Amino acid sequence: MVTLLTGLCCALAMAPKWALPKILAAQDASTESLGQAPADDPRLAAVRRTMEPFGPIESIRVPGGDTTESLVVGHPGHRAELEVLARELPGATAAITELWGPDWAQSALVVIAATPSEFAALVRVGAEMPTEVAAASVADPFVRGNEPTGQRVVFSPDAGRRLSADGLGTLLRHELTHIAARAETADGAPQWMLEGFAEYAAHRGRGHRFAEIAPTVNAALRTGTLPEDLPPDTAFTGGSAVASYEQAWSASTFVAEKYDEHRLVELYRRLAAQRQDAASEDRVLREVLGIGRADFVADWRGWLSAQAV
């Protein structure tokens, strides 16, 4: 599901309690208060050719810190979602910067697709995206040194119908985390770290409880079933994807709670720097956390067993 070689990262649309209600029409926000992007904005040029065949385009300019500015783009039928995401962007950007650090653009192009075909075109895949994917981030190849270009977050056409405003905001943070970390993330890095960290950043400080974030894992824990190991890369697609994302989130949350967020970020930077195997993961874990892989998994499983509710 995540093909970093082509710069694509996806987020599943799972439906825990915090995400279930449908979003309502946005309130206390308007194009005028948020700022309409000019038609010649160069960021619009990156998506205009793809989007125009699917109907008229609306855009909202979202001022950020200092001179940064984000842009939310979609079609008139998704006006409520556009305004929700525009209001979520400043807080999401600030939260990710607080966790990851300031060494990223601290702005984003966020797009809502009108149809599955447009969704696939915006993330540059050859076929329609799997129906469980609610959002994806994509970047052009590295053309300016080590800095990816053309980065954007794309939401599926039904994301707003399937998720609450809180759910949309959580998905936005997940994908913005991938964008923030893109320049330090290599193809083939372990998905349990990449997706776990993005999920940790997505839920951080949003008041979601363990059983709400990881209902599949929680249900297994209540029967006494623990994962035997960290989820392999192949488990992040198909029927095992939901449990794998939850397990990956729990591994990052475990690191943040037992150690601290600084070491969680350092662990990400080290593990994401290159393709890993069990031996190299063991080495990095020892260097960052002072514990080998086998003991790390055992401690994580012990922490998990105490979380069931």
PDB file of C-alpha atoms in Angstrom:
ATOM      1  CA  MET A   1       0.000   0.000   0.000  1.00  0.00           C
ATOM      2  CA  VAL A   2       2.901   2.296   0.501  1.00  0.00           C
ATOM      3  CA  THR A   3       5.247   2.597  -2.473  1.00  0.00           C
ATOM      4  CA  LEU A   4       7.890   5.087  -1.470  1.00  0.00           C
ATOM      5  CA  LEU A   5       9.739   4.479  -4.726  1.00  0.00           C
ATOM      6  CA  THR A   6       7.022   6.495  -6.412  1.00  0.00           C
ATOM      7  CA  GLY A   7       6.451   8.697  -3.382  1.00  0.00           C
ATOM      8  CA  LEU A   8       2.990   7.382  -2.461  1.00  0.00           C
ATOM      9  CA  CYS A   9       1.762   6.858   1.099  1.00  0.00           C
ATOM     10  CA  CYS A  10      -1.804   5.896   1.946  1.00  0.00           C
ATOM     11  CA  ALA A  11      -4.048   5.890   4.968  1.00  0.00           C
ATOM     12  CA  LEU A  12      -6.891   3.471   5.540  1.00  0.00           C
ATOM     13  CA  ALA A  13     -10.370   4.708   6.354  1.00  0.00           C
ATOM     14  CA  MET A  14     -10.994   2.741   9.522  1.00  0.00           C
ATOM     15  CA  ALA A  15     -14.066   3.617  11.532  1.00  0.00           C
ATOM     16  CA  PRO A  16     -13.414   3.763  15.281  1.00  0.00           C
ATOM     17  CA  LYS A  17     -15.950   5.607  17.416  1.00  0.00           C
ATOM     18  CA  TRP A  18     -14.173   8.953  17.092  1.00  0.00           C
ATOM     19  CA  ALA A  19     -14.567   8.894  13.301  1.00  0.00           C
ATOM     20  CA  LEU A  20     -18.049   7.526  12.712  1.00  0.00           C
ATOM     21  CA  PRO A  21     -20.430  10.513  12.544  1.00  0.00           C
ATOM     22  CA  LYS A  22     -20.702  12.146   9.143  1.00  0.00           C
ATOM     23  CA  ILE A  23     -19.352  15.665   8.948  1.00  0.00           C
ATOM     24  CA  LEU A  24     -21.765  18.550   9.096  1.00  0.00           C
ATOM     25  CA  ALA A  25     -21.596  21.675   7.012  1.00  0.00           C
ATOM     26  CA  ALA A  26     -18.689  23.768   8.184  1.00  0.00           C
ATOM     27  CA  GLN A  27     -19.559  26.678  10.444  1.00  0.00           C
ATOM     28  CA  ASP A  28     -17.873  30.021  11.131  1.00  0.00           C
ATOM     29  CA  ALA A  29     -15.699  29.683   8.038  1.00  0.00           C
ATOM     30  CA  SER A  30     -15.905  31.010   4.528  1.00  0.00           C
ATOM     31  CA  THR A  31     -13.838  31.512   1.434  1.00  0.00           C
ATOM     32  CA  GLU A  32     -13.456  35.161   2.383  1.00  0.00           C
ATOM     33  CA  SER A  33     -12.243  34.504   5.933  1.00  0.00           C
ATOM     34  CA  LEU A  34      -9.828  31.765   4.901  1.00  0.00           C
ATOM     35  CA  GLY A  35      -8.700  33.377   1.661  1.00  0.00           C
ATOM     36  CA  GLN A  36      -9.416  32.415  -1.941  1.00  0.00           C
ATOM     37  CA  ALA A  37      -6.288  31.313  -3.789  1.00  0.00           C
ATOM     38  CA  PRO A  38      -5.541  33.294  -6.955  1.00  0.00           C
ATOM     39  CA  ALA A  39      -6.116  31.462 -10.209  1.00  0.00           C
ATOM     40  CA  ASP A  40      -2.451  31.720 -11.161  1.00  0.00           C
ATOM     41  CA  ASP A  41      -1.145  30.163  -7.929  1.00  0.00           C
ATOM     42  CA  PRO A  42       1.654  27.813  -9.124  1.00  0.00           C
ATOM     43  CA  ARG A  43       0.463  25.087  -6.764  1.00  0.00           C
ATOM     44  CA  LEU A  44      -2.862  24.999  -8.594  1.00  0.00           C
ATOM     45  CA  ALA A  45      -1.039  24.413 -11.852  1.00  0.00           C
ATOM     46  CA  ALA A  46       0.226  21.085 -10.478  1.00  0.00           C
ATOM     47  CA  VAL A  47      -3.322  19.705 -10.211  1.00  0.00           C
ATOM     48  CA  ARG A  48      -5.467  21.883 -12.484  1.00  0.00           C
ATOM     49  CA  ARG A  49      -4.936  19.826 -15.638  1.00  0.00           C
ATOM     50  CA  THR A  50      -5.964  16.664 -13.788  1.00  0.00           C
ATOM     51  CA  MET A  51      -8.943  18.176 -11.979  1.00  0.00           C
ATOM     52  CA  GLU A  52     -10.611  20.389 -14.600  1.00  0.00           C
ATOM     53  CA  PRO A  53     -12.152  17.484 -16.586  1.00  0.00           C
ATOM     54  CA  PHE A  54     -14.009  16.517 -13.390  1.00  0.00           C
ATOM     55  CA  GLY A  55     -15.696  19.893 -12.923  1.00  0.00           C
ATOM     56  CA  PRO A  56     -15.193  23.414 -11.566  1.00  0.00           C
ATOM     57  CA  ILE A  57     -12.406  23.885  -9.012  1.00  0.00           C
ATOM     58  CA  GLU A  58     -12.603  25.730  -5.693  1.00  0.00           C
ATOM     59  CA  SER A  59      -9.560  26.581  -3.605  1.00  0.00           C
ATOM     60  CA  ILE A  60      -8.935  27.982  -0.135  1.00  0.00           C
ATOM     61  CA  ARG A  61      -5.719  29.655   0.892  1.00  0.00           C
ATOM     62  CA  VAL A  62      -4.710  28.917   4.516  1.00  0.00           C
ATOM     63  CA  PRO A  63      -2.065  31.207   6.063  1.00  0.00           C
ATOM     64  CA  GLY A  64       0.476  29.479   8.283  1.00  0.00           C
ATOM     65  CA  GLY A  65       3.321  30.594  10.482  1.00  0.00           C
ATOM     66  CA  ASP A  66       5.803  33.171   9.202  1.00  0.00           C
ATOM     67  CA  THR A  67       5.437  33.289   5.403  1.00  0.00           C
ATOM     68  CA  THR A  68       4.149  29.744   4.880  1.00  0.00           C
ATOM     69  CA  GLU A  69       0.791  29.141   3.264  1.00  0.00           C
ATOM     70  CA  SER A  70      -1.199  26.002   2.529  1.00  0.00           C
ATOM     71  CA  LEU A  71      -3.812  25.432  -0.142  1.00  0.00           C
ATOM     72  CA  VAL A  72      -6.940  23.261  -0.038  1.00  0.00           C
ATOM     73  CA  VAL A  73      -8.448  22.411  -3.432  1.00  0.00           C
ATOM     74  CA  GLY A  74     -11.556  20.546  -4.533  1.00  0.00           C
ATOM     75  CA  HIS A  75     -14.884  20.782  -6.340  1.00  0.00           C
ATOM     76  CA  PRO A  76     -18.048  22.621  -5.210  1.00  0.00           C
ATOM     77  CA  GLY A  77     -19.701  19.397  -4.059  1.00  0.00           C
ATOM     78  CA  HIS A  78     -17.058  19.012  -1.355  1.00  0.00           C
ATOM     79  CA  ARG A  79     -17.278  22.522   0.055  1.00  0.00           C
ATOM     80  CA  ALA A  80     -17.956  21.350   3.627  1.00  0.00           C
ATOM     81  CA  GLU A  81     -14.922  19.057   3.611  1.00  0.00           C
ATOM     82  CA  LEU A  82     -12.756  21.794   2.076  1.00  0.00           C
ATOM     83  CA  GLU A  83     -13.596  24.130   4.934  1.00  0.00           C
ATOM     84  CA  VAL A  84     -13.096  21.443   7.590  1.00  0.00           C
ATOM     85  CA  LEU A  85      -9.632  20.620   6.234  1.00  0.00           C
ATOM     86  CA  ALA A  86      -8.749  24.301   5.886  1.00  0.00           C
ATOM     87  CA  ARG A  87      -9.537  24.853   9.560  1.00  0.00           C
ATOM     88  CA  GLU A  88      -7.642  21.714  10.589  1.00  0.00           C
ATOM     89  CA  LEU A  89      -4.472  22.579   8.653  1.00  0.00           C
ATOM     90  CA  PRO A  90      -2.871  25.208  10.936  1.00  0.00           C
ATOM     91  CA  GLY A  91      -3.187  23.050  14.054  1.00  0.00           C
ATOM     92  CA  ALA A  92      -2.068  19.927  12.199  1.00  0.00           C
ATOM     93  CA  THR A  93       0.996  21.662  10.784  1.00  0.00           C
ATOM     94  CA  ALA A  94       1.950  23.072  14.172  1.00  0.00           C
ATOM     95  CA  ALA A  95       1.504  19.700  15.903  1.00  0.00           C
ATOM     96  CA  ILE A  96       3.672  17.861  13.372  1.00  0.00           C
ATOM     97  CA  THR A  97       6.360  20.533  13.572  1.00  0.00           C
ATOM     98  CA  GLU A  98       6.326  20.245  17.363  1.00  0.00           C
ATOM     99  CA  LEU A  99       6.937  16.490  17.117  1.00  0.00           C
ATOM    100  CA  TRP A 100       9.163  16.203  14.040  1.00  0.00           C
ATOM    101  CA  GLY A 101      10.947  19.548  14.108  1.00  0.00           C
ATOM    102  CA  PRO A 102      10.960  22.544  11.754  1.00  0.00           C
ATOM    103  CA  ASP A 103      13.005  20.957   8.951  1.00  0.00           C
ATOM    104  CA  TRP A 104      10.147  20.559   6.476  1.00  0.00           C
ATOM    105  CA  ALA A 105       8.049  22.906   4.342  1.00  0.00           C
ATOM    106  CA  GLN A 106       5.415  23.437   7.090  1.00  0.00           C
ATOM    107  CA  SER A 107       2.790  23.917   4.405  1.00  0.00           C
ATOM    108  CA  ALA A 108       0.820  21.623   2.152  1.00  0.00           C
ATOM    109  CA  LEU A 109      -1.335  21.271  -0.927  1.00  0.00           C
ATOM    110  CA  VAL A 110      -4.452  19.326   0.101  1.00  0.00           C
ATOM    111  CA  VAL A 111      -6.837  18.063  -2.582  1.00  0.00           C
ATOM    112  CA  ILE A 112     -10.235  16.354  -2.426  1.00  0.00           C
ATOM    113  CA  ALA A 113     -11.056  14.185  -5.435  1.00  0.00           C
ATOM    114  CA  ALA A 114     -14.548  14.094  -6.915  1.00  0.00           C
ATOM    115  CA  THR A 115     -14.469  10.527  -8.287  1.00  0.00           C
ATOM    116  CA  PRO A 116     -12.385   7.364  -7.847  1.00  0.00           C
ATOM    117  CA  SER A 117     -10.829   7.999 -11.264  1.00  0.00           C
ATOM    118  CA  GLU A 118      -9.762  11.498 -10.268  1.00  0.00           C
ATOM    119  CA  PHE A 119      -8.395  10.158  -6.982  1.00  0.00           C
ATOM    120  CA  ALA A 120      -6.250   7.650  -8.874  1.00  0.00           C
ATOM    121  CA  ALA A 121      -5.082  10.299 -11.336  1.00  0.00           C
ATOM    122  CA  LEU A 122      -4.120  12.756  -8.589  1.00  0.00           C
ATOM    123  CA  VAL A 123      -1.943  10.171  -6.855  1.00  0.00           C
ATOM    124  CA  ARG A 124      -0.641   8.881 -10.185  1.00  0.00           C
ATOM    125  CA  VAL A 125      -1.570   5.217  -9.951  1.00  0.00           C
ATOM    126  CA  GLY A 126      -2.542   3.189 -12.977  1.00  0.00           C
ATOM    127  CA  ALA A 127      -5.834   1.941 -11.598  1.00  0.00           C
ATOM    128  CA  GLU A 128      -8.417   3.065  -9.082  1.00  0.00           C
ATOM    129  CA  MET A 129      -7.281   3.076  -5.469  1.00  0.00           C
ATOM    130  CA  PRO A 130      -8.552   0.343  -3.121  1.00  0.00           C
ATOM    131  CA  THR A 131     -11.870   1.405  -1.606  1.00  0.00           C
ATOM    132  CA  GLU A 132     -10.494   1.269   1.945  1.00  0.00           C
ATOM    133  CA  VAL A 133      -7.952   4.005   1.193  1.00  0.00           C
ATOM    134  CA  ALA A 134      -9.329   7.382   2.296  1.00  0.00           C
ATOM    135  CA  ALA A 135      -6.259   9.555   1.752  1.00  0.00           C
ATOM    136  CA  ALA A 136      -2.831   9.396   0.170  1.00  0.00           C
ATOM    137  CA  SER A 137       0.244  11.589  -0.002  1.00  0.00           C
ATOM    138  CA  VAL A 138       2.349  11.747  -3.122  1.00  0.00           C
ATOM    139  CA  ALA A 139       5.575  13.470  -4.146  1.00  0.00           C
ATOM    140  CA  ASP A 140       7.477  13.917  -7.359  1.00  0.00           C
ATOM    141  CA  PRO A 141      10.982  12.443  -7.567  1.00  0.00           C
ATOM    142  CA  PHE A 142      13.852  14.105  -5.741  1.00  0.00           C
ATOM    143  CA  VAL A 143      14.914  16.808  -8.193  1.00  0.00           C
ATOM    144  CA  ARG A 144      16.376  19.452  -5.906  1.00  0.00           C
ATOM    145  CA  GLY A 145      19.109  17.791  -3.917  1.00  0.00           C
ATOM    146  CA  ASN A 146      17.462  15.651  -1.249  1.00  0.00           C
ATOM    147  CA  GLU A 147      14.198  17.586  -1.199  1.00  0.00           C
ATOM    148  CA  PRO A 148      11.061  15.997  -2.711  1.00  0.00           C
ATOM    149  CA  THR A 149       8.864  18.253  -4.839  1.00  0.00           C
ATOM    150  CA  GLY A 150       5.239  18.341  -5.906  1.00  0.00           C
ATOM    151  CA  GLN A 151       4.039  17.001  -2.570  1.00  0.00           C
ATOM    152  CA  ARG A 152       0.331  16.892  -1.896  1.00  0.00           C
ATOM    153  CA  VAL A 153      -2.258  15.118   0.265  1.00  0.00           C
ATOM    154  CA  VAL A 154      -5.221  13.739  -1.678  1.00  0.00           C
ATOM    155  CA  PHE A 155      -8.503  12.662  -0.070  1.00  0.00           C
ATOM    156  CA  SER A 156     -10.850  10.162  -1.658  1.00  0.00           C
ATOM    157  CA  PRO A 157     -14.248  11.383  -2.890  1.00  0.00           C
ATOM    158  CA  ASP A 158     -16.149   9.652  -0.085  1.00  0.00           C
ATOM    159  CA  ALA A 159     -13.780  10.410   2.816  1.00  0.00           C
ATOM    160  CA  GLY A 160     -16.078  13.165   4.081  1.00  0.00           C
ATOM    161  CA  ARG A 161     -19.127  10.907   3.960  1.00  0.00           C
ATOM    162  CA  ARG A 162     -17.382   8.126   5.834  1.00  0.00           C
ATOM    163  CA  LEU A 163     -15.597  10.148   8.499  1.00  0.00           C
ATOM    164  CA  SER A 164     -16.351  12.872  11.011  1.00  0.00           C
ATOM    165  CA  ALA A 165     -14.491  16.173  11.014  1.00  0.00           C
ATOM    166  CA  ASP A 166     -12.247  14.674  13.696  1.00  0.00           C
ATOM    167  CA  GLY A 167     -11.598  11.668  11.482  1.00  0.00           C
ATOM    168  CA  LEU A 168     -10.677  13.899   8.541  1.00  0.00           C
ATOM    169  CA  GLY A 169      -8.327  15.873  10.755  1.00  0.00           C
ATOM    170  CA  THR A 170      -6.654  12.709  11.991  1.00  0.00           C
ATOM    171  CA  LEU A 171      -6.109  11.438   8.441  1.00  0.00           C
ATOM    172  CA  LEU A 172      -4.740  14.834   7.459  1.00  0.00           C
ATOM    173  CA  ARG A 173      -2.137  14.640  10.233  1.00  0.00           C
ATOM    174  CA  HIS A 174      -1.175  11.112   9.210  1.00  0.00           C
ATOM    175  CA  GLU A 175      -0.462  12.149   5.632  1.00  0.00           C
ATOM    176  CA  LEU A 176       1.223  15.434   6.601  1.00  0.00           C
ATOM    177  CA  THR A 177       3.595  13.381   8.757  1.00  0.00           C
ATOM    178  CA  HIS A 178       4.615  11.380   5.689  1.00  0.00           C
ATOM    179  CA  ILE A 179       5.249  14.656   3.872  1.00  0.00           C
ATOM    180  CA  ALA A 180       7.285  16.100   6.740  1.00  0.00           C
ATOM    181  CA  ALA A 181       9.460  12.978   6.943  1.00  0.00           C
ATOM    182  CA  ARG A 182       9.683  12.289   3.197  1.00  0.00           C
ATOM    183  CA  ALA A 183      13.206  13.625   2.685  1.00  0.00           C
ATOM    184  CA  GLU A 184      14.520  11.261   5.384  1.00  0.00           C
ATOM    185  CA  THR A 185      12.529   8.187   4.356  1.00  0.00           C
ATOM    186  CA  ALA A 186      14.104   5.612   2.052  1.00  0.00           C
ATOM    187  CA  ASP A 187      12.395   3.095  -0.184  1.00  0.00           C
ATOM    188  CA  GLY A 188      12.099  -0.231   1.608  1.00  0.00           C
ATOM    189  CA  ALA A 189      12.263   1.140   5.166  1.00  0.00           C
ATOM    190  CA  PRO A 190      10.141  -0.925   7.608  1.00  0.00           C
ATOM    191  CA  GLN A 191       6.461  -0.125   7.367  1.00  0.00           C
ATOM    192  CA  TRP A 192       5.833  -0.788  11.058  1.00  0.00           C
ATOM    193  CA  MET A 193       7.990   2.267  11.755  1.00  0.00           C
ATOM    194  CA  LEU A 194       6.797   4.474   8.880  1.00  0.00           C
ATOM    195  CA  GLU A 195       3.078   3.867   9.369  1.00  0.00           C
ATOM    196  CA  GLY A 196       3.285   3.517  13.136  1.00  0.00           C
ATOM    197  CA  PHE A 197       4.973   6.880  13.484  1.00  0.00           C
ATOM    198  CA  ALA A 198       2.468   8.560  11.130  1.00  0.00           C
ATOM    199  CA  GLU A 199      -0.401   7.055  13.117  1.00  0.00           C
ATOM    200  CA  TYR A 200       1.181   8.162  16.393  1.00  0.00           C
ATOM    201  CA  ALA A 201       1.518  11.725  15.064  1.00  0.00           C
ATOM    202  CA  ALA A 202      -2.059  11.596  13.738  1.00  0.00           C
ATOM    203  CA  HIS A 203      -3.630  10.719  17.099  1.00  0.00           C
ATOM    204  CA  ARG A 204      -1.188  12.578  19.353  1.00  0.00           C
ATOM    205  CA  GLY A 205      -3.012  15.007  21.623  1.00  0.00           C
ATOM    206  CA  ARG A 206      -6.453  14.373  20.116  1.00  0.00           C
ATOM    207  CA  GLY A 207      -7.943  12.595  23.131  1.00  0.00           C
ATOM    208  CA  HIS A 208      -8.474   9.208  21.468  1.00  0.00           C
ATOM    209  CA  ARG A 209      -8.268   6.199  23.770  1.00  0.00           C
ATOM    210  CA  PHE A 210      -6.434   2.948  23.027  1.00  0.00           C
ATOM    211  CA  ALA A 211      -9.615   0.973  22.327  1.00  0.00           C
ATOM    212  CA  GLU A 212     -10.848   3.693  19.950  1.00  0.00           C
ATOM    213  CA  ILE A 213      -7.604   3.877  17.970  1.00  0.00           C
ATOM    214  CA  ALA A 214      -6.895   0.145  17.934  1.00  0.00           C
ATOM    215  CA  PRO A 215     -10.243  -1.686  18.242  1.00  0.00           C
ATOM    216  CA  THR A 216      -9.038  -4.778  16.349  1.00  0.00           C
ATOM    217  CA  VAL A 217      -5.959  -5.152  18.517  1.00  0.00           C
ATOM    218  CA  ASN A 218      -7.989  -4.433  21.644  1.00  0.00           C
ATOM    219  CA  ALA A 219     -10.514  -7.144  20.759  1.00  0.00           C
ATOM    220  CA  ALA A 220      -7.660  -9.640  20.278  1.00  0.00           C
ATOM    221  CA  LEU A 221      -6.073  -8.622  23.583  1.00  0.00           C
ATOM    222  CA  ARG A 222      -9.330  -9.243  25.405  1.00  0.00           C
ATOM    223  CA  THR A 223      -9.138 -12.869  24.268  1.00  0.00           C
ATOM    224  CA  GLY A 224      -5.511 -13.101  25.371  1.00  0.00           C
ATOM    225  CA  THR A 225      -4.117 -12.939  21.826  1.00  0.00           C
ATOM    226  CA  LEU A 226      -0.928 -10.936  21.381  1.00  0.00           C
ATOM    227  CA  PRO A 227       0.954 -10.304  18.125  1.00  0.00           C
ATOM    228  CA  GLU A 228       3.976 -12.577  17.870  1.00  0.00           C
ATOM    229  CA  ASP A 229       6.149  -9.934  16.239  1.00  0.00           C
ATOM    230  CA  LEU A 230       6.083  -6.512  14.667  1.00  0.00           C
ATOM    231  CA  PRO A 231       3.967  -6.585  11.485  1.00  0.00           C
ATOM    232  CA  PRO A 232       5.956  -7.297   8.294  1.00  0.00           C
ATOM    233  CA  ASP A 233       5.693  -4.993   5.291  1.00  0.00           C
ATOM    234  CA  THR A 234       3.461  -7.460   3.451  1.00  0.00           C
ATOM    235  CA  ALA A 235       0.842  -7.231   6.213  1.00  0.00           C
ATOM    236  CA  PHE A 236      -0.011  -3.596   5.413  1.00  0.00           C
ATOM    237  CA  THR A 237      -2.208  -4.590   2.468  1.00  0.00           C
ATOM    238  CA  GLY A 238      -5.237  -6.829   2.190  1.00  0.00           C
ATOM    239  CA  GLY A 239      -7.175  -8.274   5.075  1.00  0.00           C
ATOM    240  CA  SER A 240      -4.410  -7.845   7.632  1.00  0.00           C
ATOM    241  CA  ALA A 241      -3.908  -4.131   6.974  1.00  0.00           C
ATOM    242  CA  VAL A 242      -6.205  -2.768   9.686  1.00  0.00           C
ATOM    243  CA  ALA A 243      -4.594  -4.832  12.455  1.00  0.00           C
ATOM    244  CA  SER A 244      -1.116  -4.012  11.126  1.00  0.00           C
ATOM    245  CA  TYR A 245      -1.720  -0.254  11.196  1.00  0.00           C
ATOM    246  CA  GLU A 246      -3.047  -0.575  14.750  1.00  0.00           C
ATOM    247  CA  GLN A 247      -0.093  -2.699  15.870  1.00  0.00           C
ATOM    248  CA  ALA A 248       2.339  -0.264  14.257  1.00  0.00           C
ATOM    249  CA  TRP A 249       0.672   2.668  16.026  1.00  0.00           C
ATOM    250  CA  SER A 250       0.923   0.815  19.326  1.00  0.00           C
ATOM    251  CA  ALA A 251       4.654   0.168  18.838  1.00  0.00           C
ATOM    252  CA  SER A 252       5.362   3.882  18.349  1.00  0.00           C
ATOM    253  CA  THR A 253       3.105   4.791  21.268  1.00  0.00           C
ATOM    254  CA  PHE A 254       4.964   2.271  23.429  1.00  0.00           C
ATOM    255  CA  VAL A 255       8.297   3.899  22.544  1.00  0.00           C
ATOM    256  CA  ALA A 256       6.967   7.390  23.271  1.00  0.00           C
ATOM    257  CA  GLU A 257       5.559   6.320  26.639  1.00  0.00           C
ATOM    258  CA  LYS A 258       8.422   4.148  27.880  1.00  0.00           C
ATOM    259  CA  TYR A 259      11.239   6.287  26.511  1.00  0.00           C
ATOM    260  CA  ASP A 260      10.216   9.683  25.122  1.00  0.00           C
ATOM    261  CA  GLU A 261       9.163  11.365  21.902  1.00  0.00           C
ATOM    262  CA  HIS A 262      12.692  12.566  21.177  1.00  0.00           C
ATOM    263  CA  ARG A 263      13.908   8.981  20.989  1.00  0.00           C
ATOM    264  CA  LEU A 264      10.833   7.959  18.985  1.00  0.00           C
ATOM    265  CA  VAL A 265      11.738  10.561  16.366  1.00  0.00           C
ATOM    266  CA  GLU A 266      15.378   9.460  16.436  1.00  0.00           C
ATOM    267  CA  LEU A 267      14.298   5.830  16.014  1.00  0.00           C
ATOM    268  CA  TYR A 268      12.239   6.832  12.983  1.00  0.00           C
ATOM    269  CA  ARG A 269      15.104   8.761  11.421  1.00  0.00           C
ATOM    270  CA  ARG A 270      17.496   5.847  11.899  1.00  0.00           C
ATOM    271  CA  LEU A 271      15.159   3.057  10.765  1.00  0.00           C
ATOM    272  CA  ALA A 272      13.689   5.051   7.872  1.00  0.00           C
ATOM    273  CA  ALA A 273      17.107   5.929   6.476  1.00  0.00           C
ATOM    274  CA  GLN A 274      17.470   2.639   4.592  1.00  0.00           C
ATOM    275  CA  ARG A 275      16.058  -0.823   3.989  1.00  0.00           C
ATOM    276  CA  GLN A 276      16.318  -2.880   7.173  1.00  0.00           C
ATOM    277  CA  ASP A 277      16.375  -6.532   8.173  1.00  0.00           C
ATOM    278  CA  ALA A 278      16.063  -8.089  11.628  1.00  0.00           C
ATOM    279  CA  ALA A 279      19.796  -7.732  12.292  1.00  0.00           C
ATOM    280  CA  SER A 280      19.988  -4.070  11.318  1.00  0.00           C
ATOM    281  CA  GLU A 281      16.786  -3.290  13.238  1.00  0.00           C
ATOM    282  CA  ASP A 282      18.385  -4.940  16.263  1.00  0.00           C
ATOM    283  CA  ARG A 283      21.466  -2.746  15.892  1.00  0.00           C
ATOM    284  CA  VAL A 284      19.471   0.482  15.560  1.00  0.00           C
ATOM    285  CA  LEU A 285      17.229  -0.381  18.505  1.00  0.00           C
ATOM    286  CA  ARG A 286      20.294  -1.011  20.668  1.00  0.00           C
ATOM    287  CA  GLU A 287      21.887   2.268  19.634  1.00  0.00           C
ATOM    288  CA  VAL A 288      18.743   4.387  20.118  1.00  0.00           C
ATOM    289  CA  LEU A 289      16.885   2.643  22.945  1.00  0.00           C
ATOM    290  CA  GLY A 290      19.605   0.489  24.494  1.00  0.00           C
ATOM    291  CA  ILE A 291      17.652  -2.728  23.932  1.00  0.00           C
ATOM    292  CA  GLY A 292      17.824  -5.470  21.292  1.00  0.00           C
ATOM    293  CA  ARG A 293      15.022  -6.360  18.935  1.00  0.00           C
ATOM    294  CA  ALA A 294      13.896  -9.511  20.758  1.00  0.00           C
ATOM    295  CA  ASP A 295      13.669  -7.682  24.080  1.00  0.00           C
ATOM    296  CA  PHE A 296      11.986  -4.723  22.406  1.00  0.00           C
ATOM    297  CA  VAL A 297       9.264  -6.983  20.991  1.00  0.00           C
ATOM    298  CA  ALA A 298       8.862  -8.717  24.360  1.00  0.00           C
ATOM    299  CA  ASP A 299       8.533  -5.396  26.191  1.00  0.00           C
ATOM    300  CA  TRP A 300       6.079  -4.083  23.577  1.00  0.00           C
ATOM    301  CA  ARG A 301       3.948  -7.245  23.942  1.00  0.00           C
ATOM    302  CA  GLY A 302       3.994  -6.818  27.713  1.00  0.00           C
ATOM    303  CA  TRP A 303       2.904  -3.198  27.356  1.00  0.00           C
ATOM    304  CA  LEU A 304       0.139  -4.270  24.979  1.00  0.00           C
ATOM    305  CA  SER A 305      -1.214  -6.842  27.408  1.00  0.00           C
ATOM    306  CA  ALA A 306      -1.776  -4.079  29.956  1.00  0.00           C
ATOM    307  CA  GLN A 307      -3.803  -1.921  27.536  1.00  0.00           C
ATOM    308  CA  ALA A 308      -6.856  -4.136  26.955  1.00  0.00           C
ATOM    309  CA  VAL A 309     -10.139  -2.672  28.141  1.00  0.00           C
TER     310      VAL A 309
END
